[in-house]
Amino acid sequence: MKVHVSRESKVQKTPRYIQMTAMFDLSPEQKSKRQWSFDLPIESRSWNIGLIVGPSGSGKSTVARHLWGELADTTHRWPRDIAVIDAFDVKTETKTIVETFMAVGFATPVSWLQPYDTLSNGEKFRCDMARTLLSSAKDVKVVDEFTSVVDRQVAKVVSHCVGKKVRVDGSQFVAVSCHSDIIDWLQPDWIAEPAIGAFEWRSLQRRPEQQLEIRKCKKDVWDRFKHYHYLSADLHNAAKCFCGVVNGVVVAFAAVVHFMHPLRKNICTINRMVVLPDWQGLGIALKMSNEIGKSLWDNDHELRYMVAHPGVISMLSKSPRWRANNIKTSRASALTSKMAKHILNFSDGRTSASFSYVAPQGSRSLSNRSLMPLSEWYDKIGVV
């Protein structure tokens, strides 16, 4: 496909206009004209993700509108007086909305129940991405100014999440952006640069790795995370606490407590696990859970995880490191939380599940006889 775009507009020759042409030695034409011409062979092979990138004023949006017309208009209207979970098409199932929220890294149920205007810029952007991806009327999803209004760390995480979701769905998505730092995270199949008339195909690569450190921490660190937990802001008095650190930034929190069992004394459970919204979607929660589980297993303790968050249930169900003990659904009518109606009511109630950590093949067997207190394990452990 050969792309040839010409944009021309009439300009009045006002005194100020003439003054500017004289000041900068410009030709006093009555028309303003710009042209872009380059090859865009996107019909020659199958693809999922495209990126039109370049500096501001380089013609990215003009080219996108020329190719996809109104599809490039991704402005969404959000009501001021209802939660974002209710702002989607009534025909879209709640389960589908929640799954899409989590797919784009918007995994904080508390925020799902808030109006759009009360969310952070990062959360608003993820909501916009969810609306775009659920727009069935569009064969190709085109997003102008992709990641332009969010922090660059958020931009990278969301790019990874959106790219992964698009590939899983087998759909087509085009990002129009002035930022090239998202390329390694979005992993586009092709890149077009109107400013220099360039086009290139790319092969799928691994996203950049984020080095996660897991450190012991004090209970007061929980204050930074408690507002994002989907059930309760309370923390068990006997909890042993950890924080996840990426590039010196604390991004996650986990708490482990002893599990009261009539026969076994070496069972622990994850009491709290929260990843800050800007870092959701990179698998940090699973990484922390796995590392803590392995550390406990090496010290003759079993780790269990009892959870009601649908995203966490899905995450653990797909991991070879976790085995489901039981999954049950309670009647929605028995719950007083709004979450029961809006979020966890996938069938007729709230789903909860219990999982046990499974050590990698070749690990030594659990003795089941260890009486080592959880505090002793915590004092000597260094999880990284």
C-alpha positions as a LaTeX table, in Angstrom:
\begin{tabular}{lrrr}
\hline
Residue & $x$ (\AA) & $y$ (\AA) & $z$ (\AA) \\
\hline
Met1 & 0.00 & 0.00 & 0.00 \\
Lys2 & 1.31 & 3.41 & $-0.97$ \\
Val3 & 0.30 & 6.16 & 1.44 \\
His4 & 0.05 & 9.64 & $-0.02$ \\
Val5 & $-1.52$ & 12.28 & 2.19 \\
Ser6 & $-1.81$ & 15.94 & 1.33 \\
Arg7 & $-3.20$ & 18.48 & 3.75 \\
Glu8 & $-4.00$ & 21.91 & 2.50 \\
Ser9 & $-5.71$ & 24.82 & 4.20 \\
Lys10 & $-6.48$ & 28.37 & 3.15 \\
Val11 & $-4.92$ & 31.14 & 5.20 \\
Gln12 & $-5.95$ & 34.78 & 5.20 \\
Lys13 & $-3.17$ & 37.27 & 4.45 \\
Thr14 & $-3.66$ & 39.41 & 7.54 \\
Pro15 & $-1.18$ & 42.14 & 8.56 \\
Arg16 & 0.21 & 39.89 & 11.28 \\
Tyr17 & 0.54 & 37.01 & 8.78 \\
Ile18 & 2.50 & 39.22 & 6.38 \\
Gln19 & 4.63 & 40.47 & 9.29 \\
Met20 & 5.60 & 36.91 & 10.20 \\
Thr21 & 6.46 & 35.98 & 6.62 \\
Ala22 & 8.75 & 38.99 & 6.41 \\
Met23 & 10.33 & 38.33 & 9.81 \\
Phe24 & 11.28 & 34.74 & 8.94 \\
Asp25 & 11.76 & 35.24 & 5.19 \\
Leu26 & 8.85 & 32.98 & 4.26 \\
Ser27 & 6.83 & 32.98 & 1.07 \\
Pro28 & 3.46 & 34.73 & 1.68 \\
Glu29 & 1.35 & 31.95 & 0.19 \\
Gln30 & $-2.40$ & 32.01 & 0.72 \\
Lys31 & $-2.48$ & 28.28 & 1.34 \\
Ser32 & $-0.76$ & 26.10 & 3.90 \\
Lys33 & 0.21 & 22.73 & 2.43 \\
Arg34 & 1.94 & 19.62 & 3.79 \\
Gln35 & 2.46 & 16.22 & 2.22 \\
Trp36 & 3.39 & 12.73 & 3.41 \\
Ser37 & 4.28 & 9.87 & 1.09 \\
Phe38 & 5.64 & 6.44 & 2.03 \\
Asp39 & 5.03 & 2.70 & 1.64 \\
Leu40 & 2.79 & 0.96 & 4.20 \\
Pro41 & 2.60 & $-2.71$ & 3.11 \\
Ile42 & 0.39 & $-3.85$ & 6.00 \\
Glu43 & $-1.83$ & $-5.84$ & 3.62 \\
Ser44 & 1.04 & $-8.07$ & 2.57 \\
Arg45 & 1.00 & $-10.20$ & 5.72 \\
Ser46 & $-1.03$ & $-10.83$ & 8.87 \\
Trp47 & $-0.42$ & $-8.64$ & 11.93 \\
Asn48 & $-1.90$ & $-7.74$ & 15.30 \\
Ile49 & $-0.18$ & $-4.56$ & 16.46 \\
Gly50 & 1.02 & $-1.51$ & 14.58 \\
Leu51 & 2.71 & 1.67 & 15.77 \\
Ile52 & 2.76 & 5.06 & 14.08 \\
Val53 & 5.42 & 7.04 & 15.89 \\
Gly54 & 7.21 & 10.35 & 15.59 \\
Pro55 & 7.56 & 13.79 & 17.14 \\
Ser56 & 4.65 & 16.17 & 17.58 \\
Gly57 & 3.57 & 17.76 & 14.31 \\
Ser58 & 5.06 & 15.01 & 12.17 \\
Gly59 & 1.70 & 13.97 & 10.69 \\
Lys60 & 0.97 & 10.84 & 12.74 \\
Ser61 & $-2.67$ & 11.70 & 13.45 \\
Thr62 & $-3.24$ & 12.95 & 9.90 \\
Val63 & $-1.97$ & 9.67 & 8.45 \\
Ala64 & $-4.03$ & 7.62 & 10.93 \\
Arg65 & $-7.23$ & 9.49 & 10.06 \\
His66 & $-6.45$ & 9.11 & 6.37 \\
Leu67 & $-6.10$ & 5.34 & 6.76 \\
Trp68 & $-8.82$ & 4.57 & 9.28 \\
Gly69 & $-11.07$ & 7.63 & 9.32 \\
Glu70 & $-13.32$ & 7.88 & 12.36 \\
Leu71 & $-11.74$ & 4.76 & 13.85 \\
Ala72 & $-8.87$ & 7.01 & 14.94 \\
Asp73 & $-11.26$ & 8.98 & 17.17 \\
Thr74 & $-10.94$ & 7.18 & 20.51 \\
Thr75 & $-12.50$ & 9.82 & 22.75 \\
His76 & $-14.75$ & 8.16 & 25.32 \\
Arg77 & $-17.45$ & 9.89 & 27.31 \\
Trp78 & $-17.63$ & 8.81 & 30.93 \\
Pro79 & $-20.64$ & 9.66 & 33.15 \\
Arg80 & $-19.83$ & 11.65 & 36.25 \\
Asp81 & $-22.28$ & 9.98 & 38.62 \\
Ile82 & $-21.78$ & 6.24 & 38.09 \\
Ala83 & $-18.93$ & 3.80 & 38.64 \\
Val84 & $-16.72$ & 2.97 & 35.68 \\
Ile85 & $-17.88$ & $-0.66$ & 35.86 \\
Asp86 & $-21.38$ & 0.60 & 34.94 \\
Ala87 & $-20.23$ & 2.89 & 32.11 \\
Phe88 & $-19.91$ & 0.11 & 29.53 \\
Asp89 & $-22.51$ & $-1.10$ & 27.06 \\
Val90 & $-25.35$ & $-2.82$ & 28.91 \\
Lys91 & $-24.99$ & $-5.78$ & 26.56 \\
Thr92 & $-21.43$ & $-6.40$ & 27.77 \\
Glu93 & $-21.29$ & $-8.95$ & 30.58 \\
Thr94 & $-19.76$ & $-7.87$ & 33.88 \\
Lys95 & $-17.35$ & $-10.78$ & 33.68 \\
Thr96 & $-16.07$ & $-9.57$ & 30.31 \\
Ile97 & $-15.55$ & $-6.04$ & 31.62 \\
Val98 & $-13.67$ & $-7.26$ & 34.69 \\
Glu99 & $-11.49$ & $-9.58$ & 32.61 \\
Thr100 & $-10.64$ & $-6.70$ & 30.27 \\
Phe101 & $-9.87$ & $-4.39$ & 33.20 \\
Met102 & $-7.43$ & $-6.93$ & 34.55 \\
Ala103 & $-5.97$ & $-7.60$ & 31.11 \\
Val104 & $-4.97$ & $-3.94$ & 30.76 \\
Gly105 & $-3.50$ & $-3.88$ & 34.27 \\
Phe106 & $-6.45$ & $-2.19$ & 35.98 \\
Ala107 & $-6.83$ & $-4.74$ & 38.77 \\
Thr108 & $-7.98$ & $-2.66$ & 41.74 \\
Pro109 & $-11.65$ & $-3.48$ & 42.53 \\
Val110 & $-11.98$ & $-0.45$ & 44.78 \\
Ser111 & $-11.30$ & 1.77 & 41.77 \\
Trp112 & $-13.82$ & $-0.10$ & 39.60 \\
Leu113 & $-16.53$ & 1.26 & 41.88 \\
Gln114 & $-15.52$ & 4.89 & 41.46 \\
Pro115 & $-16.56$ & 7.45 & 38.81 \\
Tyr116 & $-14.05$ & 8.08 & 36.03 \\
Asp117 & $-13.29$ & 11.65 & 37.15 \\
Thr118 & $-12.03$ & 10.47 & 40.55 \\
Leu119 & $-9.38$ & 8.12 & 39.13 \\
Ser120 & $-5.70$ & 8.85 & 38.58 \\
Asn121 & $-4.44$ & 9.56 & 35.06 \\
Gly122 & $-3.00$ & 6.06 & 34.87 \\
Glu123 & $-6.28$ & 4.46 & 35.90 \\
Lys124 & $-8.24$ & 6.66 & 33.49 \\
Phe125 & $-5.98$ & 5.62 & 30.64 \\
Arg126 & $-6.45$ & 1.94 & 31.45 \\
Cys127 & $-10.23$ & 2.45 & 31.54 \\
Asp128 & $-10.04$ & 4.11 & 28.11 \\
Met129 & $-8.04$ & 1.17 & 26.81 \\
Ala130 & $-10.63$ & $-1.27$ & 28.16 \\
Arg131 & $-13.43$ & 0.66 & 26.42 \\
Thr132 & $-11.48$ & 0.68 & 23.17 \\
Leu133 & $-10.69$ & $-3.03$ & 23.28 \\
Leu134 & $-14.34$ & $-3.87$ & 23.99 \\
Ser135 & $-15.57$ & $-1.78$ & 21.07 \\
Ser136 & $-16.81$ & $-4.61$ & 18.85 \\
Ala137 & $-17.85$ & $-2.20$ & 16.09 \\
Lys138 & $-14.22$ & $-1.49$ & 15.22 \\
Asp139 & $-12.34$ & $-4.07$ & 13.14 \\
Val140 & $-9.10$ & $-2.19$ & 13.80 \\
Lys141 & $-8.71$ & $-0.43$ & 17.15 \\
Val142 & $-6.80$ & 2.82 & 16.65 \\
Val143 & $-5.65$ & 4.93 & 19.62 \\
Asp144 & $-4.27$ & 8.40 & 18.99 \\
Glu145 & $-1.95$ & 10.00 & 21.55 \\
Phe146 & $-1.29$ & 6.54 & 22.98 \\
Thr147 & 0.34 & 6.89 & 26.46 \\
Ser148 & 0.87 & 10.63 & 25.98 \\
Val149 & $-0.88$ & 11.67 & 29.20 \\
Val150 & 0.59 & 9.12 & 31.61 \\
Asp151 & 3.84 & 8.62 & 33.49 \\
Arg152 & 6.43 & 6.80 & 31.38 \\
Gln153 & 6.55 & 3.81 & 33.74 \\
Val154 & 2.77 & 3.48 & 33.49 \\
Ala155 & 3.08 & 3.87 & 29.71 \\
Lys156 & 5.44 & 0.89 & 29.49 \\
Val157 & 3.33 & $-1.35$ & 31.72 \\
Val158 & 0.07 & $-0.52$ & 29.91 \\
Ser159 & 1.75 & $-1.00$ & 26.53 \\
His160 & 2.80 & $-4.50$ & 27.58 \\
Cys161 & $-0.68$ & $-5.31$ & 28.92 \\
Val162 & $-2.52$ & $-4.00$ & 25.85 \\
Gly163 & $-0.16$ & $-5.76$ & 23.46 \\
Lys164 & $-0.61$ & $-9.07$ & 25.27 \\
Lys165 & $-4.40$ & $-8.71$ & 25.32 \\
Val166 & $-4.58$ & $-7.87$ & 21.60 \\
Arg167 & $-2.50$ & $-10.92$ & 20.66 \\
Val168 & $-4.60$ & $-13.21$ & 22.84 \\
Asp169 & $-7.79$ & $-11.88$ & 21.23 \\
Gly170 & $-6.30$ & $-12.12$ & 17.74 \\
Ser171 & $-7.50$ & $-8.59$ & 16.95 \\
Gln172 & $-5.76$ & $-5.63$ & 15.31 \\
Phe173 & $-4.59$ & $-2.56$ & 17.20 \\
Val174 & $-2.75$ & 0.56 & 16.04 \\
Ala175 & $-1.10$ & 2.93 & 18.49 \\
Val176 & $-0.30$ & 6.48 & 17.44 \\
Ser177 & 2.33 & 7.94 & 19.74 \\
Cys178 & 5.13 & 10.46 & 20.00 \\
His179 & 7.04 & 8.20 & 22.42 \\
Ser180 & 9.45 & 5.56 & 21.17 \\
Asp181 & 10.15 & 4.20 & 24.67 \\
Ile182 & 7.08 & 1.96 & 24.42 \\
Ile183 & 8.34 & $-0.03$ & 21.43 \\
Asp184 & 10.03 & $-2.79$ & 23.44 \\
Trp185 & 6.94 & $-3.06$ & 25.67 \\
Leu186 & 4.16 & $-2.87$ & 23.09 \\
Gln187 & 6.10 & $-5.14$ & 20.69 \\
Pro188 & 4.40 & $-3.92$ & 17.48 \\
Asp189 & 4.50 & $-6.06$ & 14.35 \\
Trp190 & 5.21 & $-2.97$ & 12.30 \\
Ile191 & 6.35 & 0.63 & 12.82 \\
Ala192 & 5.62 & 3.60 & 10.55 \\
Glu193 & 7.36 & 6.98 & 10.89 \\
Pro194 & 5.62 & 9.62 & 8.75 \\
Ala195 & 8.23 & 12.26 & 9.63 \\
Ile196 & 10.91 & 10.43 & 7.62 \\
Gly197 & 8.66 & 8.29 & 5.41 \\
Ala198 & 9.91 & 5.04 & 6.98 \\
Phe199 & 8.26 & 1.67 & 7.54 \\
Glu200 & 9.58 & $-1.58$ & 8.98 \\
Trp201 & 8.29 & $-4.99$ & 10.00 \\
Arg202 & 9.38 & $-6.35$ & 13.38 \\
Ser203 & 9.55 & $-9.79$ & 14.94 \\
Leu204 & 8.03 & $-10.52$ & 18.35 \\
Gln205 & 10.56 & $-10.23$ & 21.19 \\
Arg206 & 10.55 & $-10.55$ & 24.95 \\
Arg207 & 9.68 & $-7.44$ & 26.91 \\
Pro208 & 12.47 & $-5.86$ & 29.01 \\
Glu209 & 12.94 & $-7.58$ & 32.34 \\
Gln210 & 12.21 & $-5.77$ & 35.59 \\
Gln211 & 14.44 & $-6.97$ & 38.42 \\
Leu212 & 12.24 & $-7.63$ & 41.45 \\
Glu213 & 13.74 & $-7.77$ & 44.94 \\
Ile214 & 11.69 & $-9.13$ & 47.84 \\
Arg215 & 12.69 & $-7.72$ & 51.20 \\
Lys216 & 11.48 & $-8.05$ & 54.76 \\
Cys217 & 9.72 & $-4.89$ & 55.92 \\
Lys218 & 7.89 & $-3.41$ & 58.88 \\
Lys219 & 4.12 & $-3.43$ & 59.24 \\
Asp220 & 3.83 & 0.32 & 58.75 \\
Val221 & 4.66 & $-0.16$ & 55.05 \\
Trp222 & 1.12 & $-1.53$ & 54.77 \\
Asp223 & $-0.21$ & 2.02 & 55.11 \\
Arg224 & 0.92 & 2.73 & 51.53 \\
Phe225 & $-1.02$ & $-0.26$ & 50.18 \\
Lys226 & $-4.10$ & $-0.81$ & 52.33 \\
His227 & $-6.35$ & 1.49 & 50.30 \\
Tyr228 & $-5.87$ & $-0.73$ & 47.24 \\
His229 & $-6.79$ & $-4.05$ & 48.83 \\
Tyr230 & $-10.08$ & $-5.44$ & 47.60 \\
Leu231 & $-11.39$ & $-6.81$ & 50.91 \\
Ser232 & $-10.13$ & $-5.13$ & 54.06 \\
Ala233 & $-7.56$ & $-2.57$ & 55.15 \\
Asp234 & $-6.85$ & $-4.56$ & 58.32 \\
Leu235 & $-3.56$ & $-6.36$ & 58.81 \\
His236 & $-3.15$ & $-9.38$ & 61.10 \\
Asn237 & $-1.18$ & $-8.58$ & 64.26 \\
Ala238 & 1.07 & $-11.61$ & 63.79 \\
Ala239 & 1.72 & $-11.01$ & 60.08 \\
Lys240 & 5.25 & $-11.26$ & 58.71 \\
Cys241 & 5.60 & $-8.60$ & 56.03 \\
Phe242 & 7.50 & $-8.29$ & 52.75 \\
Cys243 & 7.78 & $-5.60$ & 50.12 \\
Gly244 & 8.57 & $-5.93$ & 46.42 \\
Val245 & 11.16 & $-3.46$ & 45.13 \\
Val246 & 11.91 & $-2.57$ & 41.49 \\
Asn247 & 14.77 & $-0.16$ & 40.77 \\
Gly248 & 14.69 & 1.05 & 44.35 \\
Val249 & 10.93 & 1.73 & 44.29 \\
Val250 & 8.58 & $-0.15$ & 46.62 \\
Val251 & 5.83 & $-1.45$ & 44.33 \\
Ala252 & 4.21 & $-4.38$ & 46.18 \\
Phe253 & 3.38 & $-5.70$ & 49.65 \\
Ala254 & 2.79 & $-9.21$ & 51.00 \\
Ala255 & 1.93 & $-10.50$ & 54.47 \\
Val256 & 2.19 & $-14.10$ & 55.71 \\
Val257 & 0.54 & $-15.53$ & 58.83 \\
His258 & 0.50 & $-18.94$ & 60.53 \\
Phe259 & $-2.49$ & $-21.07$ & 59.56 \\
Met260 & $-4.29$ & $-22.70$ & 62.47 \\
His261 & $-4.70$ & $-26.40$ & 61.62 \\
Pro262 & $-5.84$ & $-29.12$ & 64.08 \\
Leu263 & $-3.16$ & $-31.60$ & 62.96 \\
Arg264 & $-0.40$ & $-29.76$ & 61.15 \\
Lys265 & 1.72 & $-26.99$ & 62.62 \\
Asn266 & 3.70 & $-25.99$ & 59.55 \\
Ile267 & 1.10 & $-24.33$ & 57.32 \\
Cys268 & 1.20 & $-20.63$ & 56.50 \\
Thr269 & $-1.08$ & $-18.49$ & 54.40 \\
Ile270 & $-0.77$ & $-15.28$ & 52.41 \\
Asn271 & $-2.88$ & $-12.81$ & 54.36 \\
Arg272 & $-2.39$ & $-9.76$ & 52.12 \\
Met273 & $-0.98$ & $-9.22$ & 48.63 \\
Val274 & $-1.17$ & $-5.82$ & 46.93 \\
Val275 & 0.63 & $-4.35$ & 43.91 \\
Leu276 & 0.41 & $-0.60$ & 43.39 \\
Pro277 & $-1.86$ & 0.33 & 40.43 \\
Asp278 & 0.99 & 1.75 & 38.30 \\
Trp279 & 2.77 & $-1.62$ & 38.39 \\
Gln280 & $-0.14$ & $-4.00$ & 37.87 \\
Gly281 & 0.08 & $-6.26$ & 34.86 \\
Leu282 & 3.73 & $-7.39$ & 35.07 \\
Gly283 & 3.18 & $-10.55$ & 37.13 \\
Ile284 & 4.74 & $-9.07$ & 40.27 \\
Ala285 & 2.16 & $-10.64$ & 42.61 \\
Leu286 & 2.78 & $-14.13$ & 41.21 \\
Lys287 & 6.55 & $-13.67$ & 41.42 \\
Met288 & 6.34 & $-12.66$ & 45.07 \\
Ser289 & 3.94 & $-15.49$ & 45.91 \\
Asn290 & 6.20 & $-18.06$ & 44.24 \\
Glu291 & 9.38 & $-16.84$ & 45.93 \\
Ile292 & 7.79 & $-16.74$ & 49.39 \\
Gly293 & 6.26 & $-20.18$ & 48.79 \\
Lys294 & 9.61 & $-21.66$ & 47.78 \\
Ser295 & 11.36 & $-20.12$ & 50.77 \\
Leu296 & 8.80 & $-21.58$ & 53.16 \\
Trp297 & 8.93 & $-24.97$ & 51.45 \\
Asp298 & 12.72 & $-25.06$ & 51.82 \\
Asn299 & 12.16 & $-24.53$ & 55.54 \\
Asp300 & 9.54 & $-27.29$ & 55.88 \\
His301 & 6.50 & $-25.04$ & 55.71 \\
Glu302 & 3.58 & $-25.19$ & 53.29 \\
Leu303 & 2.15 & $-21.95$ & 51.90 \\
Arg304 & $-1.54$ & $-21.58$ & 51.13 \\
Tyr305 & $-3.40$ & $-18.74$ & 49.49 \\
Met306 & $-7.10$ & $-18.14$ & 50.12 \\
Val307 & $-8.41$ & $-15.57$ & 47.68 \\
Ala308 & $-11.64$ & $-14.09$ & 46.28 \\
His309 & $-10.20$ & $-11.73$ & 43.66 \\
Pro310 & $-11.16$ & $-13.17$ & 40.23 \\
Gly311 & $-7.89$ & $-12.03$ & 38.70 \\
Val312 & $-5.78$ & $-13.72$ & 41.37 \\
Ile313 & $-7.85$ & $-16.91$ & 41.08 \\
Ser314 & $-7.21$ & $-16.95$ & 37.34 \\
Met315 & $-3.50$ & $-16.21$ & 37.82 \\
Leu316 & $-2.95$ & $-19.02$ & 40.32 \\
Ser317 & $-5.06$ & $-21.49$ & 38.33 \\
Lys318 & $-2.74$ & $-21.08$ & 35.33 \\
Ser319 & 0.49 & $-21.40$ & 37.32 \\
Pro320 & 2.21 & $-24.79$ & 37.71 \\
Arg321 & 3.44 & $-23.62$ & 41.12 \\
Trp322 & $-0.06$ & $-23.60$ & 42.63 \\
Arg323 & $-2.67$ & $-26.33$ & 43.14 \\
Ala324 & $-6.34$ & $-25.54$ & 43.76 \\
Asn325 & $-7.65$ & $-27.18$ & 46.93 \\
Asn326 & $-11.22$ & $-26.00$ & 46.54 \\
Ile327 & $-13.22$ & $-23.35$ & 44.75 \\
Lys328 & $-16.64$ & $-22.35$ & 46.01 \\
Thr329 & $-19.32$ & $-19.78$ & 45.29 \\
Ser330 & $-21.45$ & $-18.14$ & 47.96 \\
Arg331 & $-24.85$ & $-16.65$ & 47.31 \\
Ala332 & $-24.63$ & $-12.99$ & 46.30 \\
Ser333 & $-27.63$ & $-12.22$ & 48.52 \\
Ala334 & $-25.55$ & $-13.13$ & 51.56 \\
Leu335 & $-23.05$ & $-10.35$ & 50.82 \\
Thr336 & $-23.49$ & $-6.72$ & 51.78 \\
Ser337 & $-20.52$ & $-5.39$ & 49.81 \\
Lys338 & $-21.17$ & $-3.58$ & 46.53 \\
Met339 & $-18.45$ & $-5.77$ & 45.09 \\
Ala340 & $-20.77$ & $-8.75$ & 45.25 \\
Lys341 & $-23.14$ & $-7.07$ & 42.83 \\
His342 & $-20.70$ & $-5.35$ & 40.52 \\
Ile343 & $-17.55$ & $-7.46$ & 40.49 \\
Leu344 & $-17.65$ & $-10.96$ & 41.84 \\
Asn345 & $-21.16$ & $-11.82$ & 40.73 \\
Phe346 & $-20.00$ & $-13.81$ & 37.72 \\
Ser347 & $-22.67$ & $-16.45$ & 38.23 \\
Asp348 & $-24.97$ & $-15.90$ & 41.18 \\
Gly349 & $-22.47$ & $-15.24$ & 43.93 \\
Arg350 & $-18.95$ & $-14.54$ & 45.06 \\
Thr351 & $-16.27$ & $-17.04$ & 44.09 \\
Ser352 & $-13.46$ & $-17.84$ & 46.51 \\
Ala353 & $-10.69$ & $-20.39$ & 46.29 \\
Ser354 & $-7.89$ & $-21.99$ & 48.27 \\
Phe355 & $-4.53$ & $-22.83$ & 46.67 \\
Ser356 & $-1.38$ & $-24.57$ & 47.92 \\
Tyr357 & 2.13 & $-23.86$ & 46.72 \\
Val358 & 3.70 & $-26.71$ & 44.72 \\
Ala359 & 7.48 & $-26.95$ & 44.78 \\
Pro360 & 9.39 & $-27.43$ & 41.49 \\
Gln361 & 10.13 & $-30.99$ & 40.43 \\
Gly362 & 13.20 & $-32.33$ & 42.19 \\
Ser363 & 12.66 & $-30.37$ & 45.41 \\
Arg364 & 12.86 & $-32.29$ & 48.66 \\
Ser365 & 9.64 & $-33.49$ & 50.25 \\
Leu366 & 7.90 & $-31.56$ & 53.01 \\
Ser367 & 8.50 & $-33.29$ & 56.37 \\
Asn368 & 5.15 & $-32.29$ & 57.93 \\
Arg369 & 6.85 & $-32.56$ & 61.31 \\
Ser370 & 8.48 & $-29.17$ & 61.50 \\
Leu371 & 7.48 & $-27.11$ & 64.52 \\
Met372 & 9.69 & $-24.13$ & 63.65 \\
Pro373 & 7.80 & $-20.93$ & 64.49 \\
Leu374 & 7.02 & $-18.63$ & 61.61 \\
Ser375 & 9.00 & $-15.89$ & 63.32 \\
Glu376 & 12.15 & $-18.04$ & 63.26 \\
Trp377 & 11.82 & $-18.55$ & 59.52 \\
Tyr378 & 11.20 & $-14.85$ & 59.02 \\
Asp379 & 14.25 & $-13.83$ & 61.06 \\
Lys380 & 16.67 & $-15.88$ & 58.99 \\
Ile381 & 15.09 & $-15.62$ & 55.56 \\
Gly382 & 16.27 & $-13.45$ & 52.71 \\
Val383 & 13.95 & $-13.68$ & 49.74 \\
Val384 & 15.18 & $-12.28$ & 46.43 \\
\hline
\end{tabular}
